[in-house]
mmCIF file of C-alpha atoms and ligand atoms in Angstrom:
data_model
loop_
_atom_site.group_PDB
_atom_site.id
_atom_site.type_symbol
_atom_site.label_atom_id
_atom_site.label_comp_id
_atom_site.label_asym_id
_atom_site.label_seq_id
_atom_site.Cartn_x
_atom_site.Cartn_y
_atom_site.Cartn_z
ATOM 1 C CA MET A 1 -51.654 155.678 186.127
ATOM 2 C CA ALA A 2 -49.859 152.404 185.695
ATOM 3 C CA ASP A 3 -50.800 148.910 184.829
ATOM 4 C CA ILE A 4 -48.880 145.861 185.843
ATOM 5 C CA GLU A 5 -48.554 142.497 184.186
ATOM 6 C CA ILE A 6 -47.084 139.459 185.854
ATOM 7 C CA ARG A 7 -46.159 136.812 183.299
ATOM 8 C CA ASN A 8 -45.494 133.194 184.174
ATOM 9 C CA VAL A 9 -43.616 134.037 187.344
ATOM 10 C CA TYR A 10 -42.042 131.243 189.366
ATOM 11 C CA LYS A 11 -40.178 131.887 192.610
ATOM 12 C CA ILE A 12 -38.252 129.069 194.214
ATOM 13 C CA PHE A 13 -36.519 129.520 197.579
ATOM 14 C CA GLY A 14 -33.575 127.236 198.281
ATOM 15 C CA HIS A 15 -30.286 125.983 196.869
ATOM 16 C CA ASP A 16 -31.536 123.603 194.228
ATOM 17 C CA ALA A 17 -33.771 126.149 192.515
ATOM 18 C CA LYS A 18 -33.035 124.954 188.989
ATOM 19 C CA LYS A 19 -34.117 121.390 189.706
ATOM 20 C CA ALA A 20 -37.135 122.572 191.694
ATOM 21 C CA LEU A 21 -38.145 124.942 188.885
ATOM 22 C CA ALA A 22 -38.069 122.106 186.351
ATOM 23 C CA MET A 23 -40.240 120.012 188.689
ATOM 24 C CA ALA A 24 -42.724 122.867 189.151
ATOM 25 C CA LYS A 25 -42.890 123.287 185.367
ATOM 26 C CA ASP A 26 -43.546 119.539 185.102
ATOM 27 C CA GLY A 27 -46.547 119.968 187.377
ATOM 28 C CA LEU A 28 -45.241 118.474 190.642
ATOM 29 C CA ASP A 29 -46.872 119.992 193.696
ATOM 30 C CA LYS A 30 -45.275 122.133 196.370
ATOM 31 C CA ALA A 31 -45.060 119.416 199.036
ATOM 32 C CA ASP A 32 -43.501 116.953 196.595
ATOM 33 C CA ILE A 33 -40.903 119.481 195.434
ATOM 34 C CA LEU A 34 -40.045 120.364 199.024
ATOM 35 C CA GLY A 35 -39.621 116.686 199.881
ATOM 36 C CA ARG A 36 -37.386 115.966 196.890
ATOM 37 C CA THR A 37 -35.263 119.121 196.721
ATOM 38 C CA GLY A 38 -35.648 120.942 200.049
ATOM 39 C CA CYS A 39 -36.798 123.981 198.035
ATOM 40 C CA SER A 40 -39.904 125.955 198.826
ATOM 41 C CA VAL A 41 -42.062 126.980 195.895
ATOM 42 C CA GLY A 42 -43.121 130.557 196.659
ATOM 43 C CA LEU A 43 -44.883 131.198 193.336
ATOM 44 C CA ASN A 44 -45.814 128.666 190.700
ATOM 45 C CA ASP A 45 -46.561 130.010 187.208
ATOM 46 C CA VAL A 46 -48.393 133.151 188.285
ATOM 47 C CA SER A 47 -49.808 135.324 185.513
ATOM 48 C CA LEU A 48 -51.962 138.344 186.354
ATOM 49 C CA LYS A 49 -52.993 141.605 184.770
ATOM 50 C CA ILE A 50 -53.516 144.408 187.247
ATOM 51 C CA GLY A 51 -55.384 147.286 185.637
ATOM 52 C CA ALA A 52 -54.523 150.920 186.320
ATOM 53 C CA GLY A 53 -56.568 152.933 188.770
ATOM 54 C CA LYS A 54 -58.221 150.041 190.592
ATOM 55 C CA ILE A 55 -57.857 148.238 193.903
ATOM 56 C CA PHE A 56 -56.619 144.742 193.089
ATOM 57 C CA VAL A 57 -56.700 142.346 196.029
ATOM 58 C CA ILE A 58 -54.461 139.305 196.423
ATOM 59 C CA MET A 59 -55.986 136.896 198.903
ATOM 60 C CA GLY A 60 -54.901 133.565 200.321
ATOM 61 C CA LEU A 61 -54.017 131.708 203.475
ATOM 62 C CA SER A 62 -50.713 132.065 205.278
ATOM 63 C CA GLY A 63 -47.902 130.699 203.113
ATOM 64 C CA SER A 64 -49.882 130.909 199.862
ATOM 65 C CA GLY A 65 -47.382 133.378 198.364
ATOM 66 C CA LYS A 66 -49.071 136.773 198.787
ATOM 67 C CA SER A 67 -46.071 138.672 200.166
ATOM 68 C CA THR A 68 -43.727 136.971 197.724
ATOM 69 C CA LEU A 69 -45.954 138.052 194.847
ATOM 70 C CA VAL A 70 -46.352 141.665 195.898
ATOM 71 C CA ARG A 71 -42.600 142.016 196.472
ATOM 72 C CA HIS A 72 -42.035 141.135 192.825
ATOM 73 C CA ILE A 73 -43.892 144.300 191.828
ATOM 74 C CA ASN A 74 -41.220 146.594 193.314
ATOM 75 C CA ARG A 75 -38.467 144.052 192.711
ATOM 76 C CA LEU A 76 -37.724 143.489 196.385
ATOM 77 C CA ILE A 77 -37.815 139.889 195.162
ATOM 78 C CA GLU A 78 -36.722 138.750 191.699
ATOM 79 C CA PRO A 79 -38.401 135.809 189.988
ATOM 80 C CA THR A 80 -36.607 132.526 189.386
ATOM 81 C CA SER A 81 -38.344 132.610 186.007
ATOM 82 C CA GLY A 82 -40.879 134.936 184.357
ATOM 83 C CA GLU A 83 -41.434 138.643 183.791
ATOM 84 C CA VAL A 84 -42.918 141.604 185.618
ATOM 85 C CA LEU A 85 -44.080 144.370 183.293
ATOM 86 C CA PHE A 86 -44.870 147.883 184.413
ATOM 87 C CA ASP A 87 -46.663 149.877 181.718
ATOM 88 C CA GLY A 88 -45.308 147.301 179.279
ATOM 89 C CA SER A 89 -41.625 147.468 180.363
ATOM 90 C CA ASN A 90 -39.928 144.597 182.144
ATOM 91 C CA ILE A 91 -38.745 145.930 185.526
ATOM 92 C CA LEU A 92 -36.092 143.204 185.614
ATOM 93 C CA ASP A 93 -34.275 145.199 182.925
ATOM 94 C CA LEU A 94 -33.816 148.255 185.173
ATOM 95 C CA ASP A 95 -30.236 148.962 186.271
ATOM 96 C CA ALA A 96 -29.511 149.991 189.867
ATOM 97 C CA LYS A 97 -30.017 153.702 189.232
ATOM 98 C CA ALA A 98 -33.244 153.224 187.288
ATOM 99 C CA LEU A 99 -34.506 150.840 189.964
ATOM 100 C CA ARG A 100 -33.917 153.463 192.691
ATOM 101 C CA ALA A 101 -35.852 156.040 190.667
ATOM 102 C CA PHE A 102 -38.606 153.498 189.984
ATOM 103 C CA ARG A 103 -39.019 152.781 193.700
ATOM 104 C CA MET A 104 -38.976 156.457 194.568
ATOM 105 C CA ARG A 105 -41.457 157.672 191.992
ATOM 106 C CA ARG A 106 -43.582 154.833 190.754
ATOM 107 C CA VAL A 107 -44.344 152.456 193.591
ATOM 108 C CA SER A 108 -44.659 152.826 197.347
ATOM 109 C CA MET A 109 -45.543 150.302 200.012
ATOM 110 C CA VAL A 110 -47.587 150.221 203.232
ATOM 111 C CA PHE A 111 -46.616 147.449 205.670
ATOM 112 C CA GLN A 112 -48.587 145.607 208.341
ATOM 113 C CA SER A 113 -45.842 146.483 210.827
ATOM 114 C CA PHE A 114 -46.128 150.210 209.891
ATOM 115 C CA ALA A 115 -42.339 150.427 209.337
ATOM 116 C CA LEU A 116 -42.149 154.020 210.609
ATOM 117 C CA MET A 117 -38.849 155.610 211.564
ATOM 118 C CA PRO A 118 -39.030 155.858 215.374
ATOM 119 C CA HIS A 119 -36.825 158.932 215.834
ATOM 120 C CA ARG A 120 -38.645 161.000 213.255
ATOM 121 C CA THR A 121 -41.891 162.867 213.751
ATOM 122 C CA VAL A 122 -45.105 162.049 211.947
ATOM 123 C CA LEU A 123 -44.442 164.848 209.455
ATOM 124 C CA GLN A 124 -40.834 163.754 208.890
ATOM 125 C CA ASN A 125 -41.995 160.195 208.296
ATOM 126 C CA VAL A 126 -44.691 161.305 205.883
ATOM 127 C CA VAL A 127 -42.424 163.534 203.785
ATOM 128 C CA TYR A 128 -39.420 161.224 203.802
ATOM 129 C CA GLY A 129 -39.912 160.081 200.185
ATOM 130 C CA GLN A 130 -40.391 163.638 198.964
ATOM 131 C CA ARG A 131 -37.241 164.840 200.758
ATOM 132 C CA VAL A 132 -35.152 161.955 199.378
ATOM 133 C CA ARG A 133 -36.175 162.883 195.887
ATOM 134 C CA GLY A 134 -35.112 166.480 196.458
ATOM 135 C CA THR A 135 -38.347 168.344 197.203
ATOM 136 C CA SER A 136 -37.605 171.469 199.278
ATOM 137 C CA LYS A 137 -38.391 171.389 202.975
ATOM 138 C CA ALA A 138 -41.165 173.979 202.590
ATOM 139 C CA ASP A 139 -42.842 172.214 199.680
ATOM 140 C CA ALA A 140 -42.511 168.812 201.342
ATOM 141 C CA ARG A 141 -44.082 170.258 204.495
ATOM 142 C CA GLU A 142 -47.049 171.549 202.530
ATOM 143 C CA ILE A 143 -47.555 168.186 200.840
ATOM 144 C CA GLY A 144 -47.079 166.324 204.138
ATOM 145 C CA MET A 145 -49.523 168.469 206.101
ATOM 146 C CA LYS A 146 -52.156 168.015 203.412
ATOM 147 C CA TRP A 147 -51.949 164.222 203.642
ATOM 148 C CA ILE A 148 -51.745 164.213 207.426
ATOM 149 C CA GLU A 149 -55.002 166.150 207.448
ATOM 150 C CA THR A 150 -56.558 163.892 204.801
ATOM 151 C CA VAL A 151 -55.962 160.736 206.841
ATOM 152 C CA GLY A 152 -57.397 162.379 209.958
ATOM 153 C CA LEU A 153 -54.224 163.125 211.905
ATOM 154 C CA SER A 154 -54.347 166.936 212.083
ATOM 155 C CA GLY A 155 -52.478 168.131 215.160
ATOM 156 C CA TYR A 156 -50.248 165.033 215.339
ATOM 157 C CA ASP A 157 -47.587 166.123 212.861
ATOM 158 C CA ALA A 158 -44.963 166.786 215.575
ATOM 159 C CA LYS A 159 -45.612 163.565 217.522
ATOM 160 C CA PHE A 160 -43.339 160.537 217.380
ATOM 161 C CA PRO A 161 -44.568 157.050 216.376
ATOM 162 C CA HIS A 162 -44.419 155.705 219.955
ATOM 163 C CA GLN A 163 -46.976 158.341 220.959
ATOM 164 C CA LEU A 164 -49.568 156.961 218.542
ATOM 165 C CA SER A 165 -52.017 154.035 218.595
ATOM 166 C CA GLY A 166 -51.766 151.242 216.022
ATOM 167 C CA GLY A 167 -54.550 152.734 213.914
ATOM 168 C CA MET A 168 -52.853 156.130 213.960
ATOM 169 C CA LYS A 169 -49.506 154.612 212.990
ATOM 170 C CA GLN A 170 -51.148 152.929 210.033
ATOM 171 C CA ARG A 171 -52.665 156.272 209.006
ATOM 172 C CA VAL A 172 -49.125 157.670 209.013
ATOM 173 C CA GLY A 173 -48.039 154.746 206.816
ATOM 174 C CA LEU A 174 -50.863 155.500 204.415
ATOM 175 C CA ALA A 175 -50.140 159.262 204.431
ATOM 176 C CA ARG A 176 -46.495 158.481 203.684
ATOM 177 C CA ALA A 177 -47.434 156.351 200.678
ATOM 178 C CA LEU A 178 -49.861 159.019 199.448
ATOM 179 C CA ALA A 179 -47.348 161.834 199.940
ATOM 180 C CA ALA A 180 -44.800 159.909 197.895
ATOM 181 C CA ASP A 181 -47.290 160.371 195.038
ATOM 182 C CA THR A 182 -46.406 157.178 193.211
ATOM 183 C CA ASP A 183 -48.721 155.648 190.610
ATOM 184 C CA VAL A 184 -48.852 152.362 192.472
ATOM 185 C CA ILE A 185 -49.302 151.639 196.172
ATOM 186 C CA LEU A 186 -48.629 148.143 197.500
ATOM 187 C CA MET A 187 -50.404 147.363 200.759
ATOM 188 C CA ASP A 188 -49.198 144.188 202.489
ATOM 189 C CA GLU A 189 -51.779 143.171 205.133
ATOM 190 C CA ALA A 190 -51.829 146.891 205.906
ATOM 191 C CA PHE A 191 -54.930 146.746 208.104
ATOM 192 C CA SER A 192 -54.507 143.281 209.605
ATOM 193 C CA ALA A 193 -52.921 144.446 212.859
ATOM 194 C CA LEU A 194 -55.793 146.817 213.622
ATOM 195 C CA ASP A 195 -58.813 146.022 215.756
ATOM 196 C CA PRO A 196 -62.036 145.364 213.808
ATOM 197 C CA LEU A 197 -63.678 148.800 214.123
ATOM 198 C CA ILE A 198 -60.538 150.749 213.259
ATOM 199 C CA ARG A 199 -59.920 148.306 210.450
ATOM 200 C CA ALA A 200 -63.386 148.951 208.985
ATOM 201 C CA ASP A 201 -62.756 152.720 209.287
ATOM 202 C CA MET A 202 -59.497 152.405 207.412
ATOM 203 C CA GLN A 203 -61.162 150.344 204.684
ATOM 204 C CA ASP A 204 -63.844 153.042 204.295
ATOM 205 C CA GLN A 205 -61.249 155.756 204.208
ATOM 206 C CA LEU A 206 -59.199 153.965 201.572
ATOM 207 C CA LEU A 207 -62.300 153.507 199.386
ATOM 208 C CA GLN A 208 -63.232 157.144 199.806
ATOM 209 C CA LEU A 209 -59.735 158.378 198.981
ATOM 210 C CA GLN A 210 -59.561 156.099 195.998
ATOM 211 C CA GLN A 211 -62.655 157.710 194.442
ATOM 212 C CA ASN A 212 -60.589 160.840 193.831
ATOM 213 C CA LEU A 213 -57.103 159.406 193.571
ATOM 214 C CA ALA A 214 -57.686 156.447 191.259
ATOM 215 C CA LYS A 215 -54.267 154.984 192.113
ATOM 216 C CA THR A 216 -53.307 151.447 191.196
ATOM 217 C CA ILE A 217 -53.488 149.736 194.570
ATOM 218 C CA VAL A 218 -52.402 146.155 195.148
ATOM 219 C CA PHE A 219 -53.800 145.083 198.486
ATOM 220 C CA ILE A 220 -52.903 141.840 200.223
ATOM 221 C CA THR A 221 -55.141 140.229 202.765
ATOM 222 C CA HIS A 222 -55.956 136.789 204.162
ATOM 223 C CA ASP A 223 -59.482 137.989 204.942
ATOM 224 C CA LEU A 224 -62.213 137.370 202.349
ATOM 225 C CA ASP A 225 -64.535 139.987 203.863
ATOM 226 C CA GLU A 226 -61.862 142.635 203.494
ATOM 227 C CA ALA A 227 -61.131 141.480 199.945
ATOM 228 C CA LEU A 228 -64.797 141.637 198.945
ATOM 229 C CA ARG A 229 -65.257 145.025 200.575
ATOM 230 C CA ILE A 230 -62.437 146.878 198.934
ATOM 231 C CA GLY A 231 -61.416 144.933 195.821
ATOM 232 C CA SER A 232 -62.492 145.752 192.276
ATOM 233 C CA GLU A 233 -60.830 142.490 191.382
ATOM 234 C CA ILE A 234 -59.573 139.667 193.566
ATOM 235 C CA ALA A 235 -56.935 137.023 192.866
ATOM 236 C CA ILE A 236 -56.982 133.994 195.155
ATOM 237 C CA LEU A 237 -53.682 132.199 195.746
ATOM 238 C CA LYS A 238 -53.088 128.675 197.018
ATOM 239 C CA ASP A 239 -49.648 127.061 197.314
ATOM 240 C CA GLY A 240 -48.161 129.764 195.109
ATOM 241 C CA GLN A 241 -50.712 129.340 192.326
ATOM 242 C CA VAL A 242 -53.581 131.572 191.273
ATOM 243 C CA VAL A 243 -56.743 129.544 191.695
ATOM 244 C CA GLN A 244 -59.238 132.246 190.692
ATOM 245 C CA VAL A 245 -59.307 135.854 189.533
ATOM 246 C CA GLY A 246 -62.573 137.740 189.431
ATOM 247 C CA SER A 247 -64.816 140.486 190.725
ATOM 248 C CA PRO A 248 -66.258 140.107 194.231
ATOM 249 C CA GLY A 249 -69.509 138.967 192.569
ATOM 250 C CA ASP A 250 -67.696 136.279 190.541
ATOM 251 C CA ILE A 251 -65.965 134.931 193.627
ATOM 252 C CA LEU A 252 -69.179 134.788 195.638
ATOM 253 C CA ASP A 253 -71.418 133.432 192.891
ATOM 254 C CA ASN A 254 -69.025 131.187 190.987
ATOM 255 C CA PRO A 255 -66.206 129.916 193.181
ATOM 256 C CA ALA A 256 -63.716 128.212 190.863
ATOM 257 C CA ASN A 257 -63.125 125.196 193.091
ATOM 258 C CA ASP A 258 -63.698 123.754 196.564
ATOM 259 C CA TYR A 259 -60.908 125.783 198.086
ATOM 260 C CA VAL A 260 -62.558 129.080 197.120
ATOM 261 C CA ALA A 261 -66.007 127.704 197.936
ATOM 262 C CA ARG A 262 -64.857 126.933 201.486
ATOM 263 C CA PHE A 263 -63.781 130.545 202.014
ATOM 264 C CA VAL A 264 -67.158 131.739 200.774
ATOM 265 C CA GLN A 265 -69.139 129.243 202.878
ATOM 266 C CA ARG A 266 -67.166 130.045 206.000
ATOM 267 C CA ARG A 267 -67.897 133.707 205.457
ATOM 268 C CA GLN A 268 -71.605 133.022 205.118
ATOM 269 C CA GLY A 269 -71.524 130.918 208.264
ATOM 270 C CA ARG A 270 -72.728 127.786 206.519
ATOM 271 C CA PRO A 271 -71.258 124.397 207.384
ATOM 272 C CA GLU A 272 -68.453 123.340 205.093
ATOM 273 C CA LYS A 273 -69.281 120.937 202.329
ATOM 274 C CA HIS A 274 -67.382 117.638 202.481
ATOM 275 C CA ASP A 275 -67.490 115.223 199.602
HETATM 276 N N1 LIG B 1 -37.019 134.015 202.219
HETATM 277 C C1 LIG B 1 -37.619 132.832 202.110
HETATM 278 N N2 LIG B 1 -36.915 131.684 202.216
HETATM 279 C C2 LIG B 1 -37.514 130.484 202.086
HETATM 280 N N3 LIG B 1 -38.819 130.309 201.853
HETATM 281 C C3 LIG B 1 -39.587 131.411 201.754
HETATM 282 C C4 LIG B 1 -39.029 132.733 201.878
HETATM 283 N N4 LIG B 1 -40.035 133.632 201.728
HETATM 284 C C5 LIG B 1 -41.155 132.917 201.515
HETATM 285 N N5 LIG B 1 -40.881 131.582 201.527
HETATM 286 C C6 LIG B 1 -41.857 130.493 201.314
HETATM 287 O O1 LIG B 1 -42.666 130.826 200.213
HETATM 288 C C7 LIG B 1 -44.031 130.503 200.471
HETATM 289 C C8 LIG B 1 -44.889 131.750 200.354
HETATM 290 O O2 LIG B 1 -44.591 132.634 201.446
HETATM 291 P P1 LIG B 1 -45.241 134.085 201.594
HETATM 292 O O3 LIG B 1 -44.604 134.734 202.772
HETATM 293 O O4 LIG B 1 -45.198 134.781 200.291
HETATM 294 O O5 LIG B 1 -46.751 133.724 201.916
HETATM 295 P P2 LIG B 1 -47.923 134.662 202.444
HETATM 296 O O6 LIG B 1 -49.143 134.215 201.722
HETATM 297 O O7 LIG B 1 -47.538 136.087 202.314
HETATM 298 O O8 LIG B 1 -48.007 134.251 203.966
HETATM 299 P P3 LIG B 1 -48.352 135.131 205.274
HETATM 300 O O9 LIG B 1 -49.813 135.496 205.140
HETATM 301 O O10 LIG B 1 -48.092 134.170 206.391
HETATM 302 O O11 LIG B 1 -47.439 136.307 205.249
HETATM 303 C C9 LIG B 1 -44.050 129.832 201.835
HETATM 304 O O12 LIG B 1 -43.998 128.437 201.649
HETATM 305 C C10 LIG B 1 -42.806 130.338 202.506
HETATM 306 O O13 LIG B 1 -42.324 129.419 203.423
#
């Protein structure tokens, strides 16, 4: 189990990050800062607490900062300013060796693009993390076969990624993250490339698995329906800022502002409110 705290994180992309950071802290908006400095504000004073053992969804439109935010949790991206705490320790303090161990044992990631190794079989892909950390071939095989079966891919262990459909590839990605047995799984638009029925199946399967696993899952999506379906808690991002955090019920019943309300109205098929 692991809980994560993101504290006042800013991420500025571009050469004049210091100037842009000061402007963001002064409350200038993203477009203004881009115009004046050429820097893109990826995240703007994001603070979030992600509780252990839950599915926490980060939702927002394209460019709102979802991928940038989730990549801070395994330090694929470092903040321009702010802290990322994992069970109370700042992961920015980890040295290279500790960071490798952290990525191997504590947090794994499932990508929209599957990111499977094409010349390795399903089983080899699934057990890769276990093998890297020194698990014997026999033990890794046992772990791998268990997860391959759990995600519904029995009989496909010796196939190569190109022999699988998109939905099957994403099951391999999920089995790989589960086999790595980390406390936290980051899922970046993991189901977005799948067609609607397969996507709904994968959502169901994730919810079902989670009942037993109780992992800390951070799930990114641009789809409110998906967020409401699988999230215990949902954070909505706009222009790198958190505009609302709440349960699915909170988001539906009490949208924090017009931006969130428009998502909810669109979902319910009502005409948008203009005032
Ligand atoms: N490497 C980078 N260099 C420059 N700007 C970047 C970089 N990565 C992200 N950005 C900018 O940061 C902002 C947030 O991007 P991010 O990819 O996190 O959004 P997103 O919500 O994940 O979008 P999408 O749903 O399209 O993946 C955008 O304005 C983007 O242009």
